Coordinates of C-alpha atoms in Angstrom, one line a residue:
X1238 CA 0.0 0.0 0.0
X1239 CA 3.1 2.2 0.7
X1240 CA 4.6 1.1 -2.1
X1241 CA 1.6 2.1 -4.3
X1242 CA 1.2 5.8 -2.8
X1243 CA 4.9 6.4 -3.1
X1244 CA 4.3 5.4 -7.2
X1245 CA 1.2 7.4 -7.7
X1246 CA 2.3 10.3 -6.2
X1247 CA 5.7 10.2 -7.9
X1248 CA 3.3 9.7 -11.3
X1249 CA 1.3 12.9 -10.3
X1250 CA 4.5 15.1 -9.9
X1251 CA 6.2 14.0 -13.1
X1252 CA 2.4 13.8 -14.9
X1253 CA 3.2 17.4 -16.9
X1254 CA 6.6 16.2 -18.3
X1255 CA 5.0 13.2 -19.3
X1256 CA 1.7 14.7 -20.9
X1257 CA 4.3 17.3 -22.8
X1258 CA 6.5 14.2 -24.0
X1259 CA 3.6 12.3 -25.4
X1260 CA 2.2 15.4 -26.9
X1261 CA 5.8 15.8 -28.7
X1262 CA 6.3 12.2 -29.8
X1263 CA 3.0 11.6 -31.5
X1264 CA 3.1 15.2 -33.2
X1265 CA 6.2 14.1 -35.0
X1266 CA 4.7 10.1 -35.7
X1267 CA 1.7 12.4 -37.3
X1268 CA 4.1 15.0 -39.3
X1269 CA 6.6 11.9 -40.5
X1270 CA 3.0 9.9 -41.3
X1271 CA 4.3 7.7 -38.0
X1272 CA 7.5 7.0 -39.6
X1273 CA 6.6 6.3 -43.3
X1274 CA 4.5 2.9 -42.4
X1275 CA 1.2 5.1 -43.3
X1276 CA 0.3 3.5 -46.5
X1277 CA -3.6 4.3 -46.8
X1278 CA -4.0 8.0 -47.7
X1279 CA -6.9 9.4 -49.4
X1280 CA -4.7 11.7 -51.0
X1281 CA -2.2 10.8 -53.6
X1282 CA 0.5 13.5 -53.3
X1283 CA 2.9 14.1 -56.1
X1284 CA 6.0 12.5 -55.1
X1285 CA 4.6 10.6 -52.6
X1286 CA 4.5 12.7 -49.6
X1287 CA 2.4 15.8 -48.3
X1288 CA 4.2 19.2 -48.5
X1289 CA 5.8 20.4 -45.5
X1290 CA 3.4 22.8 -44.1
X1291 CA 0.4 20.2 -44.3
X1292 CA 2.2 17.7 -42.8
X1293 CA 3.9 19.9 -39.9
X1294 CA 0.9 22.0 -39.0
X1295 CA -1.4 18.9 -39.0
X1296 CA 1.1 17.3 -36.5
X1297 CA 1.3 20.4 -34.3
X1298 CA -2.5 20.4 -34.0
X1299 CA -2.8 16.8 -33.3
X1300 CA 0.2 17.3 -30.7
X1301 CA -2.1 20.2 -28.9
X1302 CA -5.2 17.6 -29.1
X1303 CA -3.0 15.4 -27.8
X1304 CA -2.0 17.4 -24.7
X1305 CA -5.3 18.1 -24.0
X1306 CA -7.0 15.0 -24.4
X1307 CA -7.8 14.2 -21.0
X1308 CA -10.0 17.3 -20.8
X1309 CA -11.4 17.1 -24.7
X1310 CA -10.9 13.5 -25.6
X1311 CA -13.4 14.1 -28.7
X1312 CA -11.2 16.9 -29.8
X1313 CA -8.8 14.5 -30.1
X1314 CA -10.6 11.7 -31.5
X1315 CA -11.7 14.4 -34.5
X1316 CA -8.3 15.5 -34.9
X1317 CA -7.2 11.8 -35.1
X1318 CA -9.7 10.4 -38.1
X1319 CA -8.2 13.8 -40.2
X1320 CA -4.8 13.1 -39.4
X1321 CA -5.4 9.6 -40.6
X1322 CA -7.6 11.1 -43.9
X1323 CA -4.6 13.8 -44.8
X1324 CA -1.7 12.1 -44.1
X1325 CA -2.9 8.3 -43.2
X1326 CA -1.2 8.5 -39.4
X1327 CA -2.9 6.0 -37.7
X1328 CA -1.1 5.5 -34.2
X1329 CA -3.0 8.8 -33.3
X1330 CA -5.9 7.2 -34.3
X1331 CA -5.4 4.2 -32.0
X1332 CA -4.2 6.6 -29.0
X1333 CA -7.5 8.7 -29.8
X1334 CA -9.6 5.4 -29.3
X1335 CA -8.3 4.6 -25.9
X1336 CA -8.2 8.0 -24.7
X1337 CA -11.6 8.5 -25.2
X1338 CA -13.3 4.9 -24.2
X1339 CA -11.0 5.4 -20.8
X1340 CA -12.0 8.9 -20.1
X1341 CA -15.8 8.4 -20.7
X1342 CA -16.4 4.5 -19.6
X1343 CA -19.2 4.9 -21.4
X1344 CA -20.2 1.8 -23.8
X1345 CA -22.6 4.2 -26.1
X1346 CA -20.0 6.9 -26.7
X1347 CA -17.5 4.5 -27.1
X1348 CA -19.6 2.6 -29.6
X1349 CA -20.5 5.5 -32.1
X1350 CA -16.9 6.8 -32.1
X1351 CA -15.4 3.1 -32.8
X1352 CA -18.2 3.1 -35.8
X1353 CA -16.9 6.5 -36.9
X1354 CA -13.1 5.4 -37.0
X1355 CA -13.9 1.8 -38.9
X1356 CA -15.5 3.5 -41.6
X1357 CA -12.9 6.1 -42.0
X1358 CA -10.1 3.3 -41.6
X1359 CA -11.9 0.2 -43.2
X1360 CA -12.3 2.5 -46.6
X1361 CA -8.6 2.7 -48.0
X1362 CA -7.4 -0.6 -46.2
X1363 CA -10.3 -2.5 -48.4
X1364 CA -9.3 -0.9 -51.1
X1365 CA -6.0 -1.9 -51.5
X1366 CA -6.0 -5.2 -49.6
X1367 CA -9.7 -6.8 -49.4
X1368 CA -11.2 -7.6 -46.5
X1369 CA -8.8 -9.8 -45.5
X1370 CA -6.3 -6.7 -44.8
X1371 CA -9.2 -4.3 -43.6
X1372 CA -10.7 -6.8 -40.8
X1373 CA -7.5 -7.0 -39.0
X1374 CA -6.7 -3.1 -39.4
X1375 CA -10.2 -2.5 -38.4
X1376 CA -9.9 -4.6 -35.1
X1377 CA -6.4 -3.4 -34.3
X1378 CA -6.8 0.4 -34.8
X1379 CA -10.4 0.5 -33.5
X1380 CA -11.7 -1.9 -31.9
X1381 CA -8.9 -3.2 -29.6
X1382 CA -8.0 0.4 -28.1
X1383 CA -11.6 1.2 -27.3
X1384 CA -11.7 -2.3 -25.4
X1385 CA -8.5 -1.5 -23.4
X1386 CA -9.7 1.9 -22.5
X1387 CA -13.4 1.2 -21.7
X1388 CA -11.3 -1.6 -18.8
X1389 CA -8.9 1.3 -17.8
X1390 CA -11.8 3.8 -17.5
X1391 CA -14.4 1.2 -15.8
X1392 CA -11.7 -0.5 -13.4
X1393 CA -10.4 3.3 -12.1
X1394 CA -14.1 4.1 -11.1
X1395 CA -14.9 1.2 -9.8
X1396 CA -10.9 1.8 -7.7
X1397 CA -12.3 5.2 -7.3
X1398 CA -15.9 3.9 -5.9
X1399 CA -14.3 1.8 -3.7
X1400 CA -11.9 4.4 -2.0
X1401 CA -14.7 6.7 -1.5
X1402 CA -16.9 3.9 0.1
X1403 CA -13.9 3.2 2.6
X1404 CA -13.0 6.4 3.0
X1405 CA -16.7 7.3 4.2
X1406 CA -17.4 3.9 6.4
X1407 CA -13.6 5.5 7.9
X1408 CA -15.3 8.8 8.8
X1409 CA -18.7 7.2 10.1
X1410 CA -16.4 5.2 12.0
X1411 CA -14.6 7.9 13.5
X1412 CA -17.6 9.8 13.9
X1413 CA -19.1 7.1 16.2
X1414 CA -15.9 6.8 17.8
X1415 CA -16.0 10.5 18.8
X1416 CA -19.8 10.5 19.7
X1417 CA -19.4 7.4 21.9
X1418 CA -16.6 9.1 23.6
X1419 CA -18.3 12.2 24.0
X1420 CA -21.5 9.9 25.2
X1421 CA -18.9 8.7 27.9
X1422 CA -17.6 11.9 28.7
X1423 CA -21.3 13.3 29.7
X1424 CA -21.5 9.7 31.6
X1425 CA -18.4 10.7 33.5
X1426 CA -19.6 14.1 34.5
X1427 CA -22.5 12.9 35.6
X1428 CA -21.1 10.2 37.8
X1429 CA -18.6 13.1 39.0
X1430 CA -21.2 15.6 40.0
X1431 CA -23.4 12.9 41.5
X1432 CA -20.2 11.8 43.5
X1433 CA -18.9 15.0 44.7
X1434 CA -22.2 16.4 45.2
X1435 CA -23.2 13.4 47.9
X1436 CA -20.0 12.7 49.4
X1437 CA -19.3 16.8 49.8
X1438 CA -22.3 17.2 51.7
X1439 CA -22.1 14.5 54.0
X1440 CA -18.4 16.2 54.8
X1441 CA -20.2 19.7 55.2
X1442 CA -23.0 18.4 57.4
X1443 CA -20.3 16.0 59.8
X1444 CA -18.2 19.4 59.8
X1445 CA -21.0 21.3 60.9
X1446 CA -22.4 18.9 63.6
X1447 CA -18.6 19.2 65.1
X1448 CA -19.0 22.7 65.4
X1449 CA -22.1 22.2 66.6
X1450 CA -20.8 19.3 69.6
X1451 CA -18.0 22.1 70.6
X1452 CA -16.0 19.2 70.7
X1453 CA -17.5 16.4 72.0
X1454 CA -17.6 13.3 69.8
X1455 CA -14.8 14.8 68.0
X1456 CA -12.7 11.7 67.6
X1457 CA -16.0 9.8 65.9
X1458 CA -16.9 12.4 63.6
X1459 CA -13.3 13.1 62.4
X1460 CA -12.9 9.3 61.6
X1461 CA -16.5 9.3 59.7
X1462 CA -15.8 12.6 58.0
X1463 CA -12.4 10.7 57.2
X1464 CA -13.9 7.6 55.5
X1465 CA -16.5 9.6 53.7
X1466 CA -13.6 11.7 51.8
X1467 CA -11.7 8.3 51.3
X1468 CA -14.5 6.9 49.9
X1469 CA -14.9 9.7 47.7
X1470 CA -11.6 9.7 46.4
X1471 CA -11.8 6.2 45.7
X1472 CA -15.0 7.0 43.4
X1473 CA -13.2 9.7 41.7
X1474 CA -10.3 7.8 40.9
X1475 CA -12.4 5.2 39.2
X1476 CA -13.9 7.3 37.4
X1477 CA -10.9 9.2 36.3
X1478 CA -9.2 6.2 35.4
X1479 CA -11.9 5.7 32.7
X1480 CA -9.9 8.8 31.0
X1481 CA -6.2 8.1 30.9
X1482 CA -5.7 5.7 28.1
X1483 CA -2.8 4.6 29.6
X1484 CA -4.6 2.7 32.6
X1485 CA -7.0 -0.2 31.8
X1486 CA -10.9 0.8 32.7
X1487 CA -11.8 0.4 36.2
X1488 CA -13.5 -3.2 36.4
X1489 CA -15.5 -3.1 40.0
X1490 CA -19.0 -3.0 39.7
X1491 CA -21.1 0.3 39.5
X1492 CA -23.1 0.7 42.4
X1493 CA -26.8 -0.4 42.5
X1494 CA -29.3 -1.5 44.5
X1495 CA -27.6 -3.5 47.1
X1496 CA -25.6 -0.4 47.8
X1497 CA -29.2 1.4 48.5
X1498 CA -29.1 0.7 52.9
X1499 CA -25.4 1.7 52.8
X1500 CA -26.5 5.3 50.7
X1501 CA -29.5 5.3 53.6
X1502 CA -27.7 4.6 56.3
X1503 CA -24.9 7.4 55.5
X1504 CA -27.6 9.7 55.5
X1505 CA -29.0 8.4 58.5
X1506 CA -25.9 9.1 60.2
X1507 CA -25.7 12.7 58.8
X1508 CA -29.1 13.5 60.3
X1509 CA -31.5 13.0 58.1
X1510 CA -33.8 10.0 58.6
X1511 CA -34.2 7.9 55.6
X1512 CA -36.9 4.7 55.1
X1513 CA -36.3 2.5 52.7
X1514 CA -38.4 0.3 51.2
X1515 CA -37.5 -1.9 48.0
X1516 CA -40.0 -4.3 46.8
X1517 CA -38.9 -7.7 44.4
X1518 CA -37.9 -6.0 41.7
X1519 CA -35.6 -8.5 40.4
X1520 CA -38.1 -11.3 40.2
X1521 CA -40.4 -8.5 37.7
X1522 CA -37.4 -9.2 35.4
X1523 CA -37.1 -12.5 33.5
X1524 CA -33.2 -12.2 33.9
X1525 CA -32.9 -9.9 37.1
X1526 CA -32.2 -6.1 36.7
X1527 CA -29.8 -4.9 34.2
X1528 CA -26.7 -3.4 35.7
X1529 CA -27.5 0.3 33.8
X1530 CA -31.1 0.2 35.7
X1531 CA -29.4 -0.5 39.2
X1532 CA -27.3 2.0 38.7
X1533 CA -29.5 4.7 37.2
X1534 CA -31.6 3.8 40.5
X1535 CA -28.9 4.3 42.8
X1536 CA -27.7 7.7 41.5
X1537 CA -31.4 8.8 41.6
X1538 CA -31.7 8.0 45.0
X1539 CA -28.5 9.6 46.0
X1540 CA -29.0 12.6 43.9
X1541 CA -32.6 13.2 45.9
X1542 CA -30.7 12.3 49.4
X1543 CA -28.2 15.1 48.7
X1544 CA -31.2 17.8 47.2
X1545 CA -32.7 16.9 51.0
X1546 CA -30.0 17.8 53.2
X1547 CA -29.5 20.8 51.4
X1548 CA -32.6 22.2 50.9
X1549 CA -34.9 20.6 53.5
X1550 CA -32.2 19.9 56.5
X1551 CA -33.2 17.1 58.7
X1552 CA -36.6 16.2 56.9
X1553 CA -38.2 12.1 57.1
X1554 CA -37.4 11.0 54.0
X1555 CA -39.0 8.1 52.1
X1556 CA -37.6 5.8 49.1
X1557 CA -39.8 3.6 48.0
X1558 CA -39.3 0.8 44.7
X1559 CA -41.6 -1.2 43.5
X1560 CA -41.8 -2.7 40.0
X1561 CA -44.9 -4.2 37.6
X1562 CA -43.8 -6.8 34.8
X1563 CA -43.2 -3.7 32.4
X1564 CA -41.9 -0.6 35.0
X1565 CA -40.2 -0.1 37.9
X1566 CA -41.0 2.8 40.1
X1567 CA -38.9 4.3 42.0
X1568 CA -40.2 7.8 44.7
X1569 CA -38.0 9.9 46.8
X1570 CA -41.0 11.8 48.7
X1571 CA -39.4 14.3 52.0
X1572 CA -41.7 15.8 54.3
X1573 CA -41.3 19.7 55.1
X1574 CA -38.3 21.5 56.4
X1575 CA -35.5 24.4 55.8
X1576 CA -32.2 23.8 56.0
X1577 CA -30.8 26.2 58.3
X1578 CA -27.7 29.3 57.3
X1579 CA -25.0 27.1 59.0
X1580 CA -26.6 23.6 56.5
X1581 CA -27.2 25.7 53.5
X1582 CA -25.2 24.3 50.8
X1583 CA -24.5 25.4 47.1
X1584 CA -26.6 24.4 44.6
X1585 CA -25.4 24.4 40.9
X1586 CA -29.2 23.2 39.4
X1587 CA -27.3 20.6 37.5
X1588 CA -28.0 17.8 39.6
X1589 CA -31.9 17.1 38.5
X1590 CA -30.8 17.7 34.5
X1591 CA -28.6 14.8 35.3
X1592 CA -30.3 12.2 36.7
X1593 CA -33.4 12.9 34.6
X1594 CA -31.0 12.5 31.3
X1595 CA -30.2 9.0 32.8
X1596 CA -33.6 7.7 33.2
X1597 CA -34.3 9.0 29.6
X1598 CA -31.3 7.1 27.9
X1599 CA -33.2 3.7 29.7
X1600 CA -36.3 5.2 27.9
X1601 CA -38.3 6.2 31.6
X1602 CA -39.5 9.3 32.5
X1603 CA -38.1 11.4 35.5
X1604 CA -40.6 13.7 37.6
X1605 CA -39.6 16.3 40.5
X1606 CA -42.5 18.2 42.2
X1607 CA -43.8 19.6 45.5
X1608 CA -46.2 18.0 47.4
X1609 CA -49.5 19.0 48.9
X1610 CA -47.9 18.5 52.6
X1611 CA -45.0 21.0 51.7
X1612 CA -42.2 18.8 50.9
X1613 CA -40.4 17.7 47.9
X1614 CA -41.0 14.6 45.6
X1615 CA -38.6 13.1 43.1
X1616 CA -40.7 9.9 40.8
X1617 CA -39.1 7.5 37.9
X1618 CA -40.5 5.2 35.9
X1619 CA -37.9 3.1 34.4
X1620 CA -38.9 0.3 31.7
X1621 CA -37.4 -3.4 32.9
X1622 CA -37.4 -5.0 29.0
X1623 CA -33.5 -5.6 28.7
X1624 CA -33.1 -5.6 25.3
X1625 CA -35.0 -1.6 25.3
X1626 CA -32.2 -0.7 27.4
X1627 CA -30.2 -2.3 25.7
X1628 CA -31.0 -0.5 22.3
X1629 CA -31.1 2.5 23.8
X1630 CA -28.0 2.8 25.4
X1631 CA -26.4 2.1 22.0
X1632 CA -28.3 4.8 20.2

């Protein structure tokens, strides 16, 4: 393949001395009636041979056809059959042939001009040999050429055709590379913000219940503020693995439903008091839950847990899942409170955008409203048919 691009593009840089040297050689094969072995002219000339000026300005114009032939093969073509008429030159004829069969790939034009240049050719060849000499001279000079050019022609399209068709299955190829990645990218940032945005609070509130103790229980909460931050770091590492491409994915399992009591019971500990209460979902599943469900679920959950400590401090929260054959149904439902100036924390509204733009990639729905009792409700609806998520994660 090398080898190949190294020729053609050594072919393309000397194509203009080429095209000139061609030009030049065939001019003089015209003008010298292609070396005195044209024996078929129309024209008897006294002596034998055409006067100077006919024979040399016919060649220079056949020359110019000739270096232009790839643009105006039929120029050339025309210029061959008079060449051949006048002065009986019949290599340009020939070279006229191929050129324009190779140029066109076209059968019909090919056709009518190989018609055109046997009866020019066939007419003075019969004449002084019979059909015996004409046939041959026919086939040779217009037949054969046209053949050989219409293969040329045909075989570079179909070359071209096929370089095109790779090239473009290349750039789809590259395109879905770069959408997946930028598909993974989003997943990332999601994961990060979800992440940072739980573990961060859990810090802020343990910090803030120190403060609060003056002290007492100081040893306890600095070694649970400790493991939340380690736990942290640990998520963000795995994560950020996922984008050096010089360390191999991360290969623990994403967190899920089994990690649901453990999400609870940190934010138990942080003073908000969660219930949970998860149905059998994995028997509404022919094959169990997949793994992109679970964790959709579980970064829904812990997305709602975090919205609650900052916004509704030490409110009863509820998590309830349940599932029919067709959905599961997940609700995060908080009863009324206010987080106070020393809970308040920052709120980029990003967090809701997120986990709504997971369910919808596993084709649920996503719904956050107040209630009637003055708290806060987070529902999902996520479908359980494998092969949906399936199809939809790909697209």
């Amino acid at each position: 393949m090398e080898r190949s691009s190294r020729y053609a593009a050594a072919v393309r840089r000397f194509r203009p001395v080429i095209e000139v040297l061609v030009a030049v050689a065939v001019a003089v094969s015209t003008a010298t009636r292609d070396g005195g072995s044209a024996k078929f002219a129309y024209v008897d000339y006294p002596g034998g041979q055409p006067p100077l000026w006919l024979a040399a300005g016919l060649g220079l114009l056949v020359g110019a056809a000739v270096w232009q032939r790839r643009r105006r093969p039929e120029l050339l073509l025309v210029a061959a059959l008079t060449a051949f008429v006048v002065l009986s030159a019949w290599i340009v004829v020939m070279l006229a042939q191929f050129t324009l069969a190779e140029r066109t790939a076209s059968w019909r034009k090919s056709a009518v001009a190989t018609t055109a240049v046997l009866a020019v050719v066939i007419v003075p060849v019969w004449r002084m040999g019979g059909p015996d000499a004409s046939a041959p001279m026919g086939l040779a000079i217009g037949v054969v050429p046209a053949l050989i050019g219409l293969y040329v022609g045909t075989r570079r399209e179909l070359l071209a055709g096929l370089r095109e068709r790779a090239e473009r299955a290349e750039r789809e190829q590259q395109q879905r590379v770069e959408r997946a990645r930028s598909d993974e990218r989003a997943q990332i940032a999601r994961d990060m913000h979800d992440v940072v945005t739980h573990r961060v609070s859990l810090i802020v509130l343990h910090a803030t219940a120190l403060e609060a103790t003056k002290g007492d229980n100081a040893v306890t909460i600095g070694r649970q503020i400790g493991s939340i931050g380690r736990e942290a770091l640990t998520e963000l590492r795995s994560l950020v693995g996922v984008l050096r491409a010089d360390e191999a994915a991360p290969t623990a399992p994403q967190p899920g439903l089994a990690d649901l009591e453990v999400l609870a019971d940190a934010s138990r500990r942080a003073g908000t008091p969660v219930t949970l209460e998860i149905a059998d979902v994995a028997g509404a599943a022919a094959a169990g839950l997949p793994a992109l469900i679970e964790h959709a679920v579980y970064r829904v959950v812990q997305e709602a847990l975090s919205n609650v400590r900052k916004h509704a401090g030490g409110a009863r929260t509820r998590v309830r899942i349940s599932s029919t054959p067709q959905l599961l149904h997940l609700a995060v439902t908080n009863e009324q409170g206010a987080a106070g100036p020393e809970h308040g924390l920052p709120s980029g509204g990003h967090g809701l955008l997120g986990i709504a733009e997971r369910v919808r990639l596993l084709g649920g729905t996503l719904d956050a409203r107040p209630t009637p009792e003055g708290g806060f409700e987070i529902s999902a609806q996520v479908p359980l048919d494998p092969n949906a998520v399936r199809a939809e994660a790909v697209r």
